[in-house]
Coordinates of C-alpha atoms in Angstrom, one line a residue:
M1 CA -86.1 26.8 210.3
S2 CA -82.7 28.0 210.3
V3 CA -80.9 29.3 213.5
K4 CA -79.2 32.9 213.4
V5 CA -75.6 32.4 214.6
Q6 CA -72.3 34.7 214.6
I7 CA -68.8 33.7 213.9
C8 CA -66.2 34.0 216.6
R9 CA -63.1 35.7 215.6
R10 CA -60.2 34.8 217.6
L11 CA -57.4 37.3 218.1
K12 CA -53.9 35.9 217.1
D13 CA -51.8 38.9 218.1
L14 CA -50.9 38.9 221.8
T15 CA -50.2 42.2 223.6
R16 CA -47.2 43.2 225.4
D17 CA -48.9 42.6 228.6
D18 CA -49.9 39.2 227.5
L19 CA -46.3 38.2 226.6
E20 CA -44.8 39.4 229.8
K21 CA -47.2 36.7 231.7
L22 CA -45.8 34.1 229.4
T23 CA -43.0 31.6 230.7
K24 CA -39.7 31.3 229.2
T25 CA -40.5 27.9 227.8
E26 CA -43.9 29.5 226.1
L27 CA -41.8 32.5 224.6
V28 CA -39.4 29.8 223.1
D29 CA -42.4 28.0 221.7
K30 CA -43.8 31.4 220.4
V31 CA -40.6 32.2 218.8
I32 CA -40.1 28.7 216.9
Q33 CA -43.6 28.8 215.9
L34 CA -43.1 32.3 214.1
Q35 CA -39.9 30.9 212.6
S36 CA -41.7 28.3 210.9
Y37 CA -44.7 30.7 209.8
N38 CA -41.7 32.9 208.4
R39 CA -40.4 29.7 206.5
Q40 CA -43.6 29.0 205.1
L41 CA -44.3 32.7 203.8
K42 CA -40.9 32.8 202.3
N43 CA -41.6 29.6 200.5
I44 CA -44.9 30.6 199.1
L45 CA -43.3 34.0 198.0
H46 CA -40.6 32.2 196.3
K47 CA -42.8 30.0 194.6
K48 CA -45.0 32.8 193.1
L49 CA -41.7 34.7 192.1
N50 CA -40.3 31.5 190.2
E51 CA -43.9 31.3 188.3
S52 CA -43.0 34.8 186.7
D53 CA -41.8 35.0 183.4
N54 CA -38.9 36.9 183.8
D55 CA -37.2 35.6 180.4
D56 CA -39.7 36.9 178.2
M57 CA -39.4 40.9 177.7
I58 CA -42.4 42.4 176.5
K59 CA -43.8 45.5 175.1
L60 CA -46.9 47.2 176.1
T61 CA -48.4 48.9 173.1
E62 CA -51.0 51.8 173.3
S63 CA -53.8 49.2 172.5
G64 CA -53.1 47.4 175.6
E65 CA -51.9 44.5 174.0
L66 CA -48.5 42.4 174.8
S67 CA -46.2 40.7 172.4
K68 CA -43.0 39.3 172.9
D69 CA -39.7 41.4 172.6
G70 CA -38.9 42.0 169.3
G71 CA -42.1 40.7 167.5
T72 CA -45.0 42.4 165.9
E73 CA -47.9 40.3 166.7
G74 CA -50.8 42.0 168.3
I75 CA -49.3 45.5 167.9
E76 CA -52.3 47.7 166.6
S77 CA -50.6 51.1 167.0
T78 CA -47.0 52.1 166.0
E79 CA -46.7 54.5 168.9
T80 CA -45.9 52.4 172.1
M81 CA -46.8 54.1 175.6
T82 CA -44.0 51.8 177.3
T83 CA -41.2 49.7 175.8
I84 CA -39.1 47.2 177.9
E85 CA -35.6 46.9 176.8
P86 CA -33.4 44.3 178.0
N87 CA -30.6 46.3 179.1
Q88 CA -32.8 48.9 180.9
E89 CA -33.5 47.8 184.6
K90 CA -35.1 51.0 185.3
S91 CA -38.0 50.9 183.0
L92 CA -38.7 47.1 184.7
S93 CA -39.5 48.8 187.7
R94 CA -41.5 51.5 186.1
K95 CA -45.1 51.4 187.4
F96 CA -48.2 52.1 184.9
D97 CA -49.4 55.6 186.1
F98 CA -53.3 54.7 186.6
S99 CA -54.2 58.2 187.6
K100 CA -54.1 59.0 183.9
T101 CA -56.4 56.8 182.5
F102 CA -60.1 56.0 182.3
K103 CA -62.2 53.2 183.9
R104 CA -65.3 51.2 182.9
H105 CA -67.4 48.8 184.6
V106 CA -67.8 45.3 182.5
L107 CA -68.8 41.8 182.6
L108 CA -66.1 39.1 181.5
K109 CA -67.2 35.7 180.7
L110 CA -64.8 33.2 181.1
L111 CA -64.3 29.4 180.2
Y112 CA -62.2 27.2 182.0
F113 CA -61.2 23.5 182.5
G114 CA -60.8 23.1 186.2
W115 CA -59.6 19.4 186.2
N116 CA -56.0 20.2 187.0
Y117 CA -56.8 23.4 189.2
Q118 CA -57.7 23.8 193.2
G119 CA -60.8 25.6 192.3
F120 CA -61.9 29.1 191.3
A121 CA -61.3 31.0 194.1
C122 CA -57.6 32.4 195.4
Q123 CA -55.9 30.2 198.3
E124 CA -53.5 31.1 200.7
D125 CA -51.3 27.8 200.4
S126 CA -51.8 27.6 196.6
N127 CA -51.2 29.3 193.4
N128 CA -53.0 26.7 191.3
T129 CA -56.2 28.2 191.2
I130 CA -58.2 30.3 188.4
E131 CA -58.3 33.5 190.1
F132 CA -54.7 33.5 190.6
H133 CA -53.9 33.1 186.9
L134 CA -56.9 35.6 186.1
F135 CA -55.6 38.3 188.5
K136 CA -52.3 37.6 187.0
A137 CA -53.1 38.2 183.6
L138 CA -55.1 41.6 184.5
T139 CA -52.2 43.0 186.5
R140 CA -49.4 42.3 184.0
T141 CA -51.5 43.7 181.0
C142 CA -52.4 46.9 183.3
L143 CA -56.1 46.4 182.9
I144 CA -56.0 46.8 186.6
E145 CA -54.2 48.5 189.3
S146 CA -55.1 45.7 192.1
R147 CA -57.7 43.2 193.1
S148 CA -58.6 45.3 195.8
S149 CA -59.5 48.6 193.8
A150 CA -60.9 46.7 190.7
N151 CA -64.4 46.7 192.4
Y152 CA -64.6 42.8 191.7
H153 CA -67.3 40.1 192.0
R154 CA -67.7 36.6 190.7
C155 CA -70.7 35.0 189.6
G156 CA -70.1 31.4 191.2
R157 CA -67.2 29.8 193.1
T158 CA -66.5 26.4 191.6
D159 CA -64.6 23.7 193.5
K160 CA -61.7 21.9 192.8
E161 CA -61.7 20.2 189.6
V162 CA -65.2 21.5 188.4
S163 CA -65.0 23.5 185.4
A164 CA -67.1 26.4 183.8
F165 CA -68.2 27.3 180.3
C166 CA -69.9 30.5 181.3
Q167 CA -68.1 31.8 184.4
V168 CA -69.0 35.6 184.6
I169 CA -67.2 38.2 186.7
S170 CA -67.9 41.7 187.1
I171 CA -64.9 44.4 187.2
D172 CA -63.7 47.8 186.5
L173 CA -61.1 47.7 183.7
R174 CA -58.9 50.6 182.3
S175 CA -60.6 52.2 179.3
K176 CA -59.3 54.4 176.4
F177 CA -62.3 56.8 176.6
P178 CA -64.0 59.0 179.4
E179 CA -67.3 57.8 180.8
E180 CA -69.6 60.2 179.0
H181 CA -68.3 58.6 175.5
Q182 CA -68.1 54.9 176.7
F183 CA -71.4 53.5 175.4
E184 CA -71.4 54.9 172.0
E185 CA -71.2 52.7 169.2
C186 CA -68.2 54.3 167.5
Y187 CA -66.0 54.3 170.8
L188 CA -66.9 50.6 171.5
E189 CA -65.6 49.4 168.4
K190 CA -62.6 51.2 169.2
E191 CA -62.2 50.1 172.9
F192 CA -59.3 47.7 174.2
D193 CA -59.8 44.1 173.1
Y194 CA -60.2 43.1 176.6
C195 CA -60.4 39.1 175.6
G196 CA -57.8 39.4 173.4
I197 CA -55.3 41.0 175.5
M198 CA -56.0 38.6 178.3
N199 CA -56.0 35.6 176.1
R200 CA -52.3 36.3 175.2
V201 CA -51.3 35.8 178.8
L202 CA -53.7 33.3 180.2
P203 CA -53.2 29.4 180.2
K204 CA -54.5 27.8 177.5
N205 CA -57.3 26.1 179.3
I206 CA -58.4 29.3 181.0
R207 CA -60.0 31.7 178.1
C208 CA -61.9 34.9 178.1
I209 CA -64.9 34.6 175.7
S210 CA -66.7 38.1 175.4
W211 CA -67.1 41.0 177.7
M212 CA -70.3 43.5 178.4
P213 CA -70.1 47.2 179.1
I214 CA -72.2 47.9 182.1
R215 CA -73.8 51.4 183.0
N216 CA -74.0 51.1 186.7
Y217 CA -70.8 50.5 188.7
L218 CA -72.4 48.7 191.6
F219 CA -73.8 45.9 189.4
S220 CA -72.4 42.8 190.5
A221 CA -71.9 39.6 188.9
R222 CA -72.7 37.8 192.2
F223 CA -75.7 39.5 193.8
D224 CA -77.3 40.5 190.4
C225 CA -77.4 36.9 188.9
V226 CA -81.0 35.4 189.1
T227 CA -80.1 32.0 188.0
R228 CA -77.3 29.7 187.7
T229 CA -77.3 26.4 185.5
Y230 CA -75.0 23.6 185.9
R231 CA -74.2 20.6 184.1
Y232 CA -73.0 17.2 185.1
F233 CA -71.7 14.6 182.2
F234 CA -71.8 11.0 182.4
P235 CA -72.1 7.9 180.3
K236 CA -75.2 5.7 180.6
G237 CA -73.7 2.5 181.3
N238 CA -76.2 0.4 183.2
L239 CA -78.1 3.3 184.4
N240 CA -82.0 3.7 184.2
I241 CA -82.3 7.0 182.9
S242 CA -86.1 7.0 183.1
A243 CA -85.8 6.4 186.8
M244 CA -83.3 9.2 187.2
Q245 CA -85.7 11.7 185.7
D246 CA -88.6 10.7 187.7
A247 CA -86.2 11.5 190.6
C248 CA -85.1 14.9 189.2
K249 CA -89.0 15.9 189.2
L250 CA -89.2 15.7 193.0
L251 CA -86.0 18.0 193.3
Q252 CA -87.9 20.9 191.7
R253 CA -89.1 22.7 194.8
H254 CA -88.6 25.2 197.5
T255 CA -87.1 23.2 200.4
D256 CA -84.3 22.1 202.9
F257 CA -81.5 20.5 201.0
R258 CA -79.4 20.0 204.1
N259 CA -79.3 16.1 203.4
L260 CA -78.3 16.7 199.7
C261 CA -75.2 18.9 200.4
K262 CA -72.1 19.1 202.5
M263 CA -72.9 21.4 205.5
D264 CA -70.7 24.2 206.4
V265 CA -71.7 25.2 209.8
H266 CA -68.3 25.9 211.2
N267 CA -68.6 28.9 208.8
G268 CA -72.0 30.4 210.1
V269 CA -74.1 28.5 207.6
T270 CA -77.3 27.4 209.0
N271 CA -79.9 28.3 206.3
Y272 CA -80.1 25.1 203.7
V273 CA -83.4 26.3 202.1
R274 CA -82.9 26.7 198.4
H275 CA -85.3 26.6 195.2
I276 CA -84.4 24.3 192.2
E277 CA -86.3 25.6 189.3
A278 CA -85.5 22.6 187.0
A279 CA -83.6 19.4 187.1
N280 CA -83.5 17.3 183.9
V281 CA -81.4 14.2 182.6
R282 CA -80.9 14.4 179.2
L283 CA -79.2 12.8 176.1
C284 CA -76.1 15.0 174.8
P285 CA -76.3 16.3 171.5
H286 CA -75.0 14.2 168.5
E287 CA -75.1 10.9 171.1
N288 CA -76.8 7.8 169.3
E289 CA -78.4 5.9 172.4
S290 CA -79.3 3.0 170.4
K291 CA -75.9 2.6 168.5
N292 CA -73.5 3.2 171.5
K293 CA -75.5 1.5 174.4
G294 CA -73.7 2.3 177.5
Y295 CA -71.3 4.4 176.2
A296 CA -73.8 7.2 175.3
M297 CA -73.2 10.3 177.0
H298 CA -75.8 12.1 179.2
Y299 CA -75.9 15.2 181.6
L300 CA -77.8 16.2 184.5
E301 CA -78.8 19.7 184.1
I302 CA -79.9 21.7 187.3
R303 CA -81.2 25.3 187.7
A304 CA -81.3 27.3 190.5
N305 CA -80.5 30.7 192.2
A306 CA -77.9 29.6 194.3
F307 CA -76.5 26.2 195.4
L308 CA -75.1 24.7 198.5
W309 CA -71.7 23.3 199.1
H310 CA -71.5 19.9 196.9
Q311 CA -75.3 20.2 196.6
I312 CA -75.0 19.2 193.0
R313 CA -72.3 16.5 193.5
C314 CA -74.6 15.0 196.6
I315 CA -77.8 15.0 194.3
M316 CA -75.8 13.3 191.4
A317 CA -74.6 10.4 193.8
V318 CA -78.1 9.8 195.1
L319 CA -79.4 9.8 191.4
L320 CA -76.5 7.2 190.2
L321 CA -78.2 4.9 193.0
V322 CA -81.6 5.5 191.8
G323 CA -80.1 4.9 188.1
Q324 CA -78.6 1.6 189.2
E325 CA -81.9 0.7 190.8
K326 CA -80.4 0.3 194.3
E327 CA -82.7 3.2 195.2
E328 CA -86.5 4.1 194.3
P329 CA -86.9 7.5 193.2
S330 CA -89.0 8.4 196.1
V331 CA -85.8 8.5 198.3
I332 CA -85.7 12.2 197.3
N333 CA -88.7 12.8 199.3
E334 CA -87.4 10.9 202.2
L335 CA -84.1 12.8 202.1
L336 CA -86.0 16.1 201.6
N337 CA -88.3 15.6 204.3
V338 CA -85.9 17.2 207.4
E339 CA -88.6 16.8 210.0
K340 CA -88.8 13.1 209.7
N341 CA -85.0 12.7 208.8
P342 CA -82.9 15.6 210.5
C343 CA -79.8 13.7 210.2
K344 CA -78.1 12.9 206.9
P345 CA -77.3 9.2 205.8
Q346 CA -73.6 8.5 205.3
Y347 CA -72.9 8.7 201.4
T348 CA -70.0 10.2 199.4
P349 CA -70.6 12.9 196.7
A350 CA -70.0 11.9 193.2
V351 CA -66.8 13.4 191.8
G352 CA -66.2 16.8 190.7
F353 CA -64.4 16.8 187.3
P354 CA -67.8 16.2 185.2
L355 CA -69.5 19.1 186.7
N356 CA -69.4 22.7 185.1
L357 CA -70.8 26.1 185.4
Y358 CA -72.8 26.1 182.0
H359 CA -74.9 29.2 182.2
C360 CA -75.7 32.2 183.9
E361 CA -78.6 34.8 183.8
F362 CA -78.6 38.6 185.4
R363 CA -81.4 40.8 185.9
D364 CA -81.4 43.8 183.3
K365 CA -81.3 46.5 186.3
S366 CA -79.3 46.4 189.2
E367 CA -80.9 46.4 192.7
Q368 CA -77.8 48.3 194.1
K369 CA -78.3 52.2 193.7
A370 CA -76.5 53.7 190.7
M371 CA -73.2 55.7 191.5
N372 CA -74.2 58.1 188.6
E373 CA -76.8 60.4 190.0
S374 CA -77.7 61.6 186.4
R375 CA -78.7 58.0 185.7
Q376 CA -81.0 57.5 188.8
D377 CA -83.6 59.4 187.4
I378 CA -83.8 57.0 184.3
K379 CA -85.7 54.1 185.7
D380 CA -86.3 52.5 182.1
I381 CA -82.7 52.3 181.2
R382 CA -81.1 48.8 181.6
D383 CA -77.8 48.1 183.4
L384 CA -77.0 45.4 180.9
T385 CA -76.1 46.2 177.2
K386 CA -75.0 43.4 174.8
W387 CA -72.2 40.9 174.7
L388 CA -69.1 41.9 172.7
H389 CA -67.1 39.4 170.6
S390 CA -64.3 39.3 168.5
E391 CA -64.1 37.3 165.3
N392 CA -60.3 36.7 165.7
N393 CA -60.7 35.8 169.4
L394 CA -63.5 33.3 168.9
R395 CA -61.6 31.8 165.9
R396 CA -58.6 31.3 168.1
L397 CA -60.6 29.8 170.9
I398 CA -62.4 27.3 168.7
E399 CA -59.0 26.2 167.3
N400 CA -57.5 25.8 170.7
L401 CA -60.9 23.7 171.4
Q402 CA -60.6 22.0 168.5
S403 CA -57.0 20.7 169.4
E404 CA -57.9 19.6 173.1
W405 CA -60.9 17.8 171.3
S406 CA -58.7 16.0 169.0
R407 CA -56.2 14.9 171.7
A408 CA -59.0 13.5 174.0
Q409 CA -61.2 12.1 171.2
I410 CA -58.3 9.9 169.8
K411 CA -57.3 8.6 173.1
A412 CA -61.1 7.7 173.8
T413 CA -61.4 6.3 170.4
M414 CA -58.3 4.0 171.0
I415 CA -59.7 2.8 174.2
R416 CA -63.2 2.2 172.7
S417 CA -61.7 0.4 169.9
T418 CA -59.8 -2.0 172.6
L419 CA -63.1 -2.4 174.5
Y420 CA -64.9 -3.4 171.3
D421 CA -62.6 -6.1 170.6
L422 CA -62.4 -7.2 174.4
E423 CA -66.4 -7.4 174.7
Q424 CA -66.7 -9.4 171.2
L425 CA -63.9 -12.0 172.8
L426 CA -65.9 -12.2 176.1
E427 CA -69.3 -12.8 174.3
N428 CA -67.9 -15.2 171.7
Q429 CA -65.9 -17.0 174.3
F430 CA -68.0 -17.3 177.6
N431 CA -71.3 -16.2 175.9
A432 CA -71.4 -13.3 178.5
I433 CA -74.0 -10.6 178.7
D434 CA -72.9 -7.1 178.5
V435 CA -70.5 -5.5 180.9
N436 CA -71.4 -1.9 181.9
F437 CA -69.3 -0.2 184.7
Q438 CA -68.9 3.2 183.0
I439 CA -70.2 4.8 186.0
S440 CA -67.9 3.2 188.4
L441 CA -65.7 6.1 188.0
L442 CA -68.2 8.6 189.4
Q443 CA -68.8 7.1 192.6
E444 CA -66.0 6.7 195.4
D445 CA -68.0 4.8 198.1
V446 CA -66.4 1.9 199.5
K447 CA -67.7 -1.1 197.3
C448 CA -69.7 -3.5 199.8
R449 CA -70.5 -7.2 199.1
S450 CA -74.1 -6.3 199.9
Y451 CA -75.8 -2.9 199.4
Q452 CA -77.1 -1.0 202.3
K453 CA -80.2 1.1 201.7
L454 CA -79.5 4.9 202.2
M455 CA -82.1 5.5 204.8
N456 CA -80.9 2.5 206.9
R457 CA -77.5 3.6 207.0
K458 CA -75.6 5.1 209.8
R459 CA -76.5 8.9 210.2
C460 CA -74.3 12.1 210.5
E461 CA -74.8 14.7 213.1
S462 CA -78.1 16.7 212.8
L463 CA -77.7 20.5 212.2
N464 CA -78.5 21.5 215.7
N465 CA -75.9 19.2 217.1
R466 CA -73.3 20.6 214.8
I467 CA -74.3 24.4 215.9
E468 CA -74.1 23.0 219.7
H469 CA -70.7 21.4 218.9
F470 CA -69.0 24.9 217.4
V471 CA -70.7 26.8 220.1
K472 CA -68.9 24.8 222.6
K473 CA -65.8 25.3 221.0
Q474 CA -66.4 29.2 220.8
R475 CA -66.4 29.1 217.1
L476 CA -69.8 30.4 217.1
T477 CA -72.2 32.3 219.2
V478 CA -76.0 32.2 219.0
P479 CA -77.2 35.8 220.0
K480 CA -80.0 36.5 222.6
Q481 CA -83.6 37.2 221.0
K482 CA -83.6 40.7 221.4
D483 CA -80.2 41.1 219.4
S484 CA -81.4 38.3 216.6
V485 CA -82.6 41.2 214.4
E486 CA -79.2 42.8 214.1
V487 CA -77.5 39.4 212.9
Q488 CA -77.5 38.4 209.3
E489 CA -78.5 35.0 208.5
F490 CA -75.6 33.1 206.9
S491 CA -75.9 31.4 203.5
M492 CA -73.5 30.2 200.9
P493 CA -73.9 31.9 197.3

């Protein structure tokens, strides 16, 4: 049973009375600290300014698309709304007047490879995130005025190195047409090519696939998502796939996963109950297991409404041990029995780069109250419409991915050819059996001479002990029983 807590927010600013009570030494230390903080802010701002493309002069056409100065690619109309000339400094600082435009609420479906990024969500100390480049593209193309006014929600918050084949965001974008015409078929065909516009300025490993017009402005990609499906890709190596599949069946339940995730108690997360709807290990399409032996690629597919921090990576770490026959599939039951095992055994999650957000499903009608009162009386109307694609955009996306595939496949084939020769040499010279260490990359545990069973390892702190620890540090407070009704129970999406 989860404990309800509150996060203590410490005030960083001191009042004048507080400052007058400080000694000279404390004041000097405070000034030095502020100077250091200002230098850090200047470095961050300098880094952001350097990343802007000041050398490429652009033209913003009436269709909202961008092209380099002097070019004609992507221009649908001869009449331009704003033209930026190299010798006109005033036009560079001219702001787009959003008060004269219309808005529509949409879902955007994104694809990105997160191997070289620090995660999806924006961070204060790094611009190397998916969201940073996403909002940079949205503001540069004048599709939004700012993040704060864009009514923005994301479906999932992927971690460092994690990719997404179907990340979905909900957002308000600039539209050509007023609200009363936005859902008519003829006007949808003439609407901005949102995906094409964004893909012209996004990095090549971040792409917009399609968009969907939404009737309810309160429809949220986060709160109205009913299922999220992740896939974790891995080579077979020496794994017992049948044993891993048996272990997956034990995951499909509504229970406490505190021993199969990274607990985030300091952020107020005390509820670790989740419902795994499905979990399976499958052979990748177009793979031949009998021919490729240990090199055949498989994937873990797991579906749920919401996941905990590093939950899938922890599950994969245990499944790899089961597949190596170091653990029995029944170890899943032991880890999920939090009454018998309240403390998590120490183990390292599997690496993050093979993981991706593969699919998301949404409810037809949002549980949020519609902003347009005229639509509230229509109970049968769906908030969702249909995904809109552009043939040219899909062709460019496929061409881009085919190039990336060719580069990666050529490297993989060269390595595989060398491995084949070396394996033949080992077999002929020493009559050795197959060497299958393909999955060692996925495990970051310290290699020991003798393996120690999971349930016999040293344990981490229990959830109650962690709560007490942060309560003593005044990071959390446990409200009294009479106030507990007013406190929300924290849980990660």
